[in-house]
Short mmCIF file of C-alpha atoms in Angstrom, two decimals:
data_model
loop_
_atom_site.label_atom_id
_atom_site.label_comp_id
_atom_site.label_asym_id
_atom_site.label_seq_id
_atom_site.Cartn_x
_atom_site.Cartn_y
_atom_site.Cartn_z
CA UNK B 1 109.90 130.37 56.33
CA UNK B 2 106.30 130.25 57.60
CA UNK B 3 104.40 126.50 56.57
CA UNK B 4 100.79 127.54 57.31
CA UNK B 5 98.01 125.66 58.20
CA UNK B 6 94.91 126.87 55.62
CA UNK B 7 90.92 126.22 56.09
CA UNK B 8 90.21 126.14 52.46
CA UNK B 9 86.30 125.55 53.71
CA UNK B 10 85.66 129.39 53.20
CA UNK B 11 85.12 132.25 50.40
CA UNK B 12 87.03 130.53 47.38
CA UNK B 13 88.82 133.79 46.22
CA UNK B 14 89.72 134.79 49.91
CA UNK B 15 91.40 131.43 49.91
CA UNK B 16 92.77 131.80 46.30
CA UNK B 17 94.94 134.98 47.80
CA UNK B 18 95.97 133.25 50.77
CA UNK B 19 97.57 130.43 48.75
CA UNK B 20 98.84 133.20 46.01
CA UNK B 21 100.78 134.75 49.07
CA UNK B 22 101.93 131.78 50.76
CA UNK B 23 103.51 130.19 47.43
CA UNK B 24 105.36 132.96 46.22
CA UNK B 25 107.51 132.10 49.19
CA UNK B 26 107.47 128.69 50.16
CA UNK B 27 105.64 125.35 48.02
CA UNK B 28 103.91 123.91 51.18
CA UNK B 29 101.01 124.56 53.14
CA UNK B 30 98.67 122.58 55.19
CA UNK B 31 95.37 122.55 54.84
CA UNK B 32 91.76 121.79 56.63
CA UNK B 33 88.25 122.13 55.88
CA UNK B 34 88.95 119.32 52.47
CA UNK B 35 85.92 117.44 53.32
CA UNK B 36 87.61 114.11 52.78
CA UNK B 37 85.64 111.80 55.18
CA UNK B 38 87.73 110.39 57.72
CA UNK B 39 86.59 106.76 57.23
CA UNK B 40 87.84 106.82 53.34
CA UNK B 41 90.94 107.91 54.24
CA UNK B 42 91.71 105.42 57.68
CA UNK B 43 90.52 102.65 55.49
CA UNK B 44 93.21 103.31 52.96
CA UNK B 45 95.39 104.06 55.64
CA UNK B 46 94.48 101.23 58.04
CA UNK B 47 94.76 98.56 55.39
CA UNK B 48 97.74 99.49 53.16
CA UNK B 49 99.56 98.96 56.61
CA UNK B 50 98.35 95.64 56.88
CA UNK B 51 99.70 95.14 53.45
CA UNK B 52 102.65 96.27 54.43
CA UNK B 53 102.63 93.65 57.48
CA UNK B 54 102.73 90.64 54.88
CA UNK B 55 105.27 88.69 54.77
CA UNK B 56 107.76 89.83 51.92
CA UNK B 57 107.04 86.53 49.49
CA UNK B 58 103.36 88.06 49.78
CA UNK B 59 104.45 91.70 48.36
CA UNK B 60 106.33 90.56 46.06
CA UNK B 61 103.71 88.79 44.27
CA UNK B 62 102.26 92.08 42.90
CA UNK B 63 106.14 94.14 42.41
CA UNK B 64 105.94 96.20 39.88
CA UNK B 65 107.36 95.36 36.53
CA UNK B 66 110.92 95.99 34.45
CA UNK B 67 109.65 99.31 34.06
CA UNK B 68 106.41 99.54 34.96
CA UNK B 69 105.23 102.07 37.41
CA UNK B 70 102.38 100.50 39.49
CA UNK B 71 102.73 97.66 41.88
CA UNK B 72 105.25 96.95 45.29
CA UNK B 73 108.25 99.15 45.25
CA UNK B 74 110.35 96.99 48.15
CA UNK B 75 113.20 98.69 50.32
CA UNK B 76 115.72 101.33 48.72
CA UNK B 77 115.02 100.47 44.71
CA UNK B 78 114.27 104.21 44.74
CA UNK B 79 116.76 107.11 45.23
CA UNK B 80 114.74 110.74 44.58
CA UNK B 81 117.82 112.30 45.24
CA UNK B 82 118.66 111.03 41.81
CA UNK B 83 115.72 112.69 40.18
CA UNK B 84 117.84 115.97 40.71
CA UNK B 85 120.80 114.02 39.44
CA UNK B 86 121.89 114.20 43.11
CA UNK B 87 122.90 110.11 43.13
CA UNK B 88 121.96 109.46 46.54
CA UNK B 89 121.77 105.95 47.75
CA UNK B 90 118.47 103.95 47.80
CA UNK B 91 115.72 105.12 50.16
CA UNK B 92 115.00 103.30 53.25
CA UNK B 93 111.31 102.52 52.38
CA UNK B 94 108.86 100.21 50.57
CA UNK B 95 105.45 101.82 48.60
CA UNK B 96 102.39 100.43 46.56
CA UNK B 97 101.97 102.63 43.98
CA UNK B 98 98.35 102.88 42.15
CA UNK B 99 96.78 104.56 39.52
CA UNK B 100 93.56 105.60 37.84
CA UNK B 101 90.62 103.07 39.46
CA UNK B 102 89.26 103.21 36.12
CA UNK B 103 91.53 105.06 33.10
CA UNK B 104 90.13 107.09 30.82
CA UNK B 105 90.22 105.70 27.07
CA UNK B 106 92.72 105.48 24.61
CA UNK B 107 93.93 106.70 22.39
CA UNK B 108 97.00 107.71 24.06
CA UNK B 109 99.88 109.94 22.75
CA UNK B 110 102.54 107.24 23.14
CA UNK B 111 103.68 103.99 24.65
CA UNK B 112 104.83 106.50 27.74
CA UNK B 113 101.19 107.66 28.33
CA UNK B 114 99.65 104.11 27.81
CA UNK B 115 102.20 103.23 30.60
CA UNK B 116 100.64 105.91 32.89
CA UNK B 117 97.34 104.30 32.70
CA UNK B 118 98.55 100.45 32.82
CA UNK B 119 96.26 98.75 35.25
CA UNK B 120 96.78 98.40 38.53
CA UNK B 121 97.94 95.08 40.81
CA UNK B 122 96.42 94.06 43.86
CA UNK B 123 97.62 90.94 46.07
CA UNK B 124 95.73 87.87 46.57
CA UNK B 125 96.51 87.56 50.15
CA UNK B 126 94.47 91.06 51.20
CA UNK B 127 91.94 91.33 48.64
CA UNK B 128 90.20 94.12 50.58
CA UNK B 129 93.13 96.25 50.02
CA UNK B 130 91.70 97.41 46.30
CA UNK B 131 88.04 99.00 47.17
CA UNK B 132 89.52 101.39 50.33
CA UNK B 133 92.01 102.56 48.19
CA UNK B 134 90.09 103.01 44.93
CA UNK B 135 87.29 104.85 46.92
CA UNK B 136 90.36 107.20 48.61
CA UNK B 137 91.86 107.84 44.82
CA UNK B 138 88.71 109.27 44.04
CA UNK B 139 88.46 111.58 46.75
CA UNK B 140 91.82 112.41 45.95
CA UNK B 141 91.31 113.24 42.70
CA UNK B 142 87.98 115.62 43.38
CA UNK B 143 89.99 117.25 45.84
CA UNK B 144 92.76 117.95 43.64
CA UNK B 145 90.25 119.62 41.04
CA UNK B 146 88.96 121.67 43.95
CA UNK B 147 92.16 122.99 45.27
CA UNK B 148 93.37 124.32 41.66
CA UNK B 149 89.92 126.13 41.37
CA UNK B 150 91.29 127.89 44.07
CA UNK B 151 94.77 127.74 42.55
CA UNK B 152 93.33 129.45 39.67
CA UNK B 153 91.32 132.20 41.45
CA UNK B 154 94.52 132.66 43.28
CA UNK B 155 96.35 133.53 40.44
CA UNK B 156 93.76 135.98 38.66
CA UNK B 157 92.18 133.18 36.03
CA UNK B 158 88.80 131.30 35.70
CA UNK B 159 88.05 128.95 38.44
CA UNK B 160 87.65 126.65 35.91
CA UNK B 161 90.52 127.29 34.18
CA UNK B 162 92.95 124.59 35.12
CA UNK B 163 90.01 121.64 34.94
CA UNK B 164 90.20 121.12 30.92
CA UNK B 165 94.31 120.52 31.01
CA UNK B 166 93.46 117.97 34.04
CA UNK B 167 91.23 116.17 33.35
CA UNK B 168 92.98 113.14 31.67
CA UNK B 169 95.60 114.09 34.58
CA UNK B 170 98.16 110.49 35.19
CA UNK B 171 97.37 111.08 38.97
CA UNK B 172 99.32 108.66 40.94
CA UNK B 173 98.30 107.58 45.07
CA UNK B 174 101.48 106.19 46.78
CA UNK B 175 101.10 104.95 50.27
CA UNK B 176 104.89 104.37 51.80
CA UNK B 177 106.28 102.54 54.96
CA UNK B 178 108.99 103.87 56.58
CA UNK B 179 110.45 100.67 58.53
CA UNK B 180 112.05 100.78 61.92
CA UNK B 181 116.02 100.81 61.12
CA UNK B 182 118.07 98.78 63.10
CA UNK B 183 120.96 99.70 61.75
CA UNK B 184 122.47 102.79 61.04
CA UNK B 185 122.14 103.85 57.42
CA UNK B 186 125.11 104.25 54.82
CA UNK B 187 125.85 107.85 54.47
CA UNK B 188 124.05 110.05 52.80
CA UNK B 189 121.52 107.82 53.18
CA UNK B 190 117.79 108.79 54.11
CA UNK B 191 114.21 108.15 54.15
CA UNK B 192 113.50 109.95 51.07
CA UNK B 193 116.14 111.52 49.75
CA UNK B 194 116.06 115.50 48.56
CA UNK B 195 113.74 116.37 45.29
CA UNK B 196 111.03 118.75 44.13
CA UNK B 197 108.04 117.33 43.09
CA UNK B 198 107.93 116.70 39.59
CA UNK B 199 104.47 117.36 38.66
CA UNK B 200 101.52 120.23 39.40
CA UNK B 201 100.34 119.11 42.94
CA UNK B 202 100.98 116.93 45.75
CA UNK B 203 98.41 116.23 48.79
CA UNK B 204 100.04 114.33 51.57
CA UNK B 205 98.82 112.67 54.55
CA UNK B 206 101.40 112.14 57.18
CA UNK B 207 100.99 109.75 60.34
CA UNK B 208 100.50 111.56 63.62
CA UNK B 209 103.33 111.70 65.90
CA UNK B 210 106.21 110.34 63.23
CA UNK B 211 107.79 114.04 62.53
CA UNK B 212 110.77 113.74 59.47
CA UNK B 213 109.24 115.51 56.57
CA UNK B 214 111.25 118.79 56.28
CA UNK B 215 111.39 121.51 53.57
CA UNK B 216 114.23 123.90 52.38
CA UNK B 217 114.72 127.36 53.09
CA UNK B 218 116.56 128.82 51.10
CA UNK B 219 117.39 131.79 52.10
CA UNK B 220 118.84 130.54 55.58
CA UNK B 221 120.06 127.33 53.61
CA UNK B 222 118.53 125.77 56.75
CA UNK B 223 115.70 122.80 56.84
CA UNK B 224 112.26 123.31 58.16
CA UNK B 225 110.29 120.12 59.99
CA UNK B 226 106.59 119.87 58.92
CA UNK B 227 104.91 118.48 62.02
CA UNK B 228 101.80 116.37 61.21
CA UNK B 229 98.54 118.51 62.00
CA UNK B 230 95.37 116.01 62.93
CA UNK B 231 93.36 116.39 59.95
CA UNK B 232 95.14 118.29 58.15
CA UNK B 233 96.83 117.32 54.45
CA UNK B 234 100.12 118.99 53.34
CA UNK B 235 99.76 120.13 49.97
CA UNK B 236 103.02 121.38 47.60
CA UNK B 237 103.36 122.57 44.35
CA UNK B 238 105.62 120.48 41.61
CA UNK B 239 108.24 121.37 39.37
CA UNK B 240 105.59 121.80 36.42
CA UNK B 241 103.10 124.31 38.68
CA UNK B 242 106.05 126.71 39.18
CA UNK B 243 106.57 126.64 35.41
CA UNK B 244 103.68 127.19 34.40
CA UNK B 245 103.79 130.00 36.75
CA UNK B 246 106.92 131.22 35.64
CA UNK B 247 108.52 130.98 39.15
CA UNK B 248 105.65 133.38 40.99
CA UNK B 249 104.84 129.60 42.65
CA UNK B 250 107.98 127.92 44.18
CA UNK B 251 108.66 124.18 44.03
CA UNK B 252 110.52 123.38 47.23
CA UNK B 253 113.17 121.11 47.90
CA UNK B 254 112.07 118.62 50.97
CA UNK B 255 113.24 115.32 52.23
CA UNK B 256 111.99 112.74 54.94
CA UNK B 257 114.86 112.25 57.51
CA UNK B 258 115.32 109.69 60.21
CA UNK B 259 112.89 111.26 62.92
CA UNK B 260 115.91 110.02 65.80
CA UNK B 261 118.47 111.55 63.99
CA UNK B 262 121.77 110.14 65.50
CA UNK B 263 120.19 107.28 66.80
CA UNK B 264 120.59 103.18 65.20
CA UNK B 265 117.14 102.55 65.70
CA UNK B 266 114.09 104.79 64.62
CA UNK B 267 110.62 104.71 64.79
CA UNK B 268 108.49 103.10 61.73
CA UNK B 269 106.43 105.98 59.91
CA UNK B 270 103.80 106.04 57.10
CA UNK B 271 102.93 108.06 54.43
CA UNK B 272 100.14 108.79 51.58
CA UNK B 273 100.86 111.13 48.66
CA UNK B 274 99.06 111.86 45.67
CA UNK B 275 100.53 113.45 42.81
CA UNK B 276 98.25 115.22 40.12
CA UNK B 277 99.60 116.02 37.21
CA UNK B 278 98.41 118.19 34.01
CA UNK B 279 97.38 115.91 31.31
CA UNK B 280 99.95 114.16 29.27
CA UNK B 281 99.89 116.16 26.29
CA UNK B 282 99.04 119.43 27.74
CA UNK B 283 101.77 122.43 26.95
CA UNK B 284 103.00 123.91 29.92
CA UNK B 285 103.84 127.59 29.28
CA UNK B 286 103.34 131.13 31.18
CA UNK B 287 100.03 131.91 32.10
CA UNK B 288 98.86 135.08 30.61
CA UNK B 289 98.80 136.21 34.34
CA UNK B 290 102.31 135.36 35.37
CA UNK B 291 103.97 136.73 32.25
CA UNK B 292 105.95 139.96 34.08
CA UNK B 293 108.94 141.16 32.64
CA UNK B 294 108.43 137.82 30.00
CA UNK B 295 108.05 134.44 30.16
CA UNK B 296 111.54 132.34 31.84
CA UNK B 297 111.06 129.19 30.23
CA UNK B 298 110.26 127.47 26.29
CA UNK B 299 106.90 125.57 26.64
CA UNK B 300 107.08 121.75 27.20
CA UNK B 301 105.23 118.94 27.12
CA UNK B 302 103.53 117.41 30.91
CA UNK B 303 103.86 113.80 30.16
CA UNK B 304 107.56 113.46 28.66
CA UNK B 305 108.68 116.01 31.72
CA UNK B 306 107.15 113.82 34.39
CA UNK B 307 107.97 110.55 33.24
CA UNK B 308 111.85 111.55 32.48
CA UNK B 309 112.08 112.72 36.30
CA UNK B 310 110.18 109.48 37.12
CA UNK B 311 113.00 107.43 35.13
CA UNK B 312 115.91 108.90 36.52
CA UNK B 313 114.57 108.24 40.22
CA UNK B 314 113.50 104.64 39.65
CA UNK B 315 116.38 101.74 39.72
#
C-alpha cells in the first residue's frame, strides 16, 4: 500500500488523475501546495492546546450536551470502534468539536439537521480560542470545495459538479488531545479506535514527530503508519464518497495507536480533522461515471447516514 504525498498546486486535471489512481487503492493521501497560511492554522493549533491545558472544571464548562454534538468531549466518552459496531472501549482522548462559524438558514429538513447547525460553545476562561478557530474553519471549508473540484475532474465530471450538493455541507473541525498515559490501557483499548470515516472527506493535520495514525491494508491484513509530513494535510475519503462512487474510491479502515506501543507511558499527541460532508438532504447514488457493470448500492440520504454513525460512536 503506497500513502503518497500529492502537490495539488498544479494542472487541476493532472491532479484529478493522480487522486483517481491513488483512491482506487487506498483512501489516504497527503497533500501540499493547499495554500492554507501557516499562521491560521498554528493559531488554531497553538491555542486549542492551551485549551486543552485548563484545568478540567474549566472544560467542562462548555461539554457538550445530552446529545448535542458541539462542545468538550472529555477522556474516553467516545469509542469509534463502535461506529462499526466493533464495541471497543472508550478512547483515550479529549476533543472540542465546532461547527459552522456562521450556519446557513433554516429551514432545515428535521430536528437532526437543526442539530448539525446548533451553535457553537466557547469557554470563558480563553476567549481568544473562538476567532483562530473560526478563521481556520473557513479555510477548511474553501479547501474542501477545492479538493472535490479536483475530486470531480478526477472522476470524469464537471469541476463544479460536487459544489451544489455541498454547499449547505454539516462540516465539522475537531481538534483532539491525545494525553500522556501513565498507565497502561485496558485491552483493546486505543487512541482512536478502528472506523472509516463516515462522511465524503476528511483533511487532517497531524503534530510533527507524534507518529500513531495507521491505515489498513487489506490485502496483507497488515497496518500502515502515516508519518506526519511538515506541511502537509492527510486527506481520506468517507464511507459516503466511496458510495457515491460505487466502490471505484475506497474508504479505509485506520486507527491512532499508542505511538510507544508496549510501553506504560506515551507521549501526548494532537490532532485537527475536518470532516465535510454532502448536504443533509442530498441523495447519494452512483455517479453516472462510476456506474460499470451497475450501480452496488440503493440511494440514501447524507444527513440520516452520518448522524446514525455519529450516534452509535458517541456514549
Amino acid at each position: 500500500m503506497d500513502v503518497p504525498v500529492i502537490d495539488i498546486d498544479r494542472d487541476p486535471a493532472a491532479v484529478g488523475r493522480e487522486i483517481d489512481e491513488t483512491l482506487r487503492s487506498v483512501g489516504f493521501f497527503q497533500i501540499v501546495g493547499h495554500g492554507v497560511p501557516a499562521e491560521i492554522a498554528d493559531g488554531c493549533w497553538d491555542t486549542a492546546r492551551a485549551f486543552f491545558d485548563l484545568p478540567l472544571e474549566a472544560k467542562k464548562e462548555i461539554e457538550r450536551s445530552p446529545g448535542g454534538l458541539y462542545g468538550y468531549f472529555p477522556m474516553a466518552v467516545e469509542s469509534l470502534a463502535n461506529s462499526l459496531d466493533g464495541m471497543g472501549p472508550g478512547d483515550l482522548k479529549e476533543s472540542i468539536n465546532v461547527g459552522w462559524p456562521t450556519p446557513p438558514a433554516g429551514p432545515y429538513a428535521d430536528e437532526t439537521e437543526a442539530a448539525l447547525f446548533a451553535p457553537n460553545v466557547w469557554p470563558s476562561a480563553l476567549p481568544e480560542l473562538r476567532p483562530v478557530t473560526e478563521a481556520y474553519f473557513r479555510e477548511m471549508q474553501g479547501l474542501s470545495h477545492r479538493l472535490l473540484s479536483i475530486f470531480a475532474l478526477g472522476l470524469g465530471l464537471d469541476a463544479d459538479y460536487f459544489a451544489d450538493k455541498t454547499s449547505r455541507s454539516p462540516a465539522a473541525l475537531r481538534v483532539i488531545d491525545y494525553p500522556e498515559q501513565a498507565a497502561p490501557p485496558e485491552d483493546g483499548q486505543l487512541r482512536a479506535g478502528a472506523h472509516t470515516d463516515y462522511g465524503t472527506l476528511t483533511i487532517l493535520r497531524q503534530q510533527l514527530g507524534r507518529a500513531g495514525l495507521q491505515v489498513h491494508d487489506a490485502a496483507t491484513d497488515s497496518w500502515i503508519d502515516i508519518p506526519p509530513v511538515e506541511g502537509a494535510y492527510v486527506i481520506n475519503i468517507g464511507d459516503l464518497m466511496a458510495r457515491w462512487t460505487n466502490d471505484r474510491w475506497t474508504s479505509t479502515l485506520h486507527r491512532v495507536i499508542d505511538p510507544d506501543a508496549g510501553s506504560a507511558v506515551s507521549a501526548r499527541r494532537q490532532s485537527m480533522p475536518f470532516f465535510f460532508n454532502a448536504d443533509y438532504s442530498q441523495v447519494i447514488e452512483c455517479l453516472p461515471t462510476c456506474v460499470g457493470d451497475g450501480a452496488r448500492y440503493e440511494p440514501v440520504l447524507a444527513g440520516p447516514h452520518l448522524a446514525g454513525k455519529t450516534r452509535k460512536a458517541v456514549a
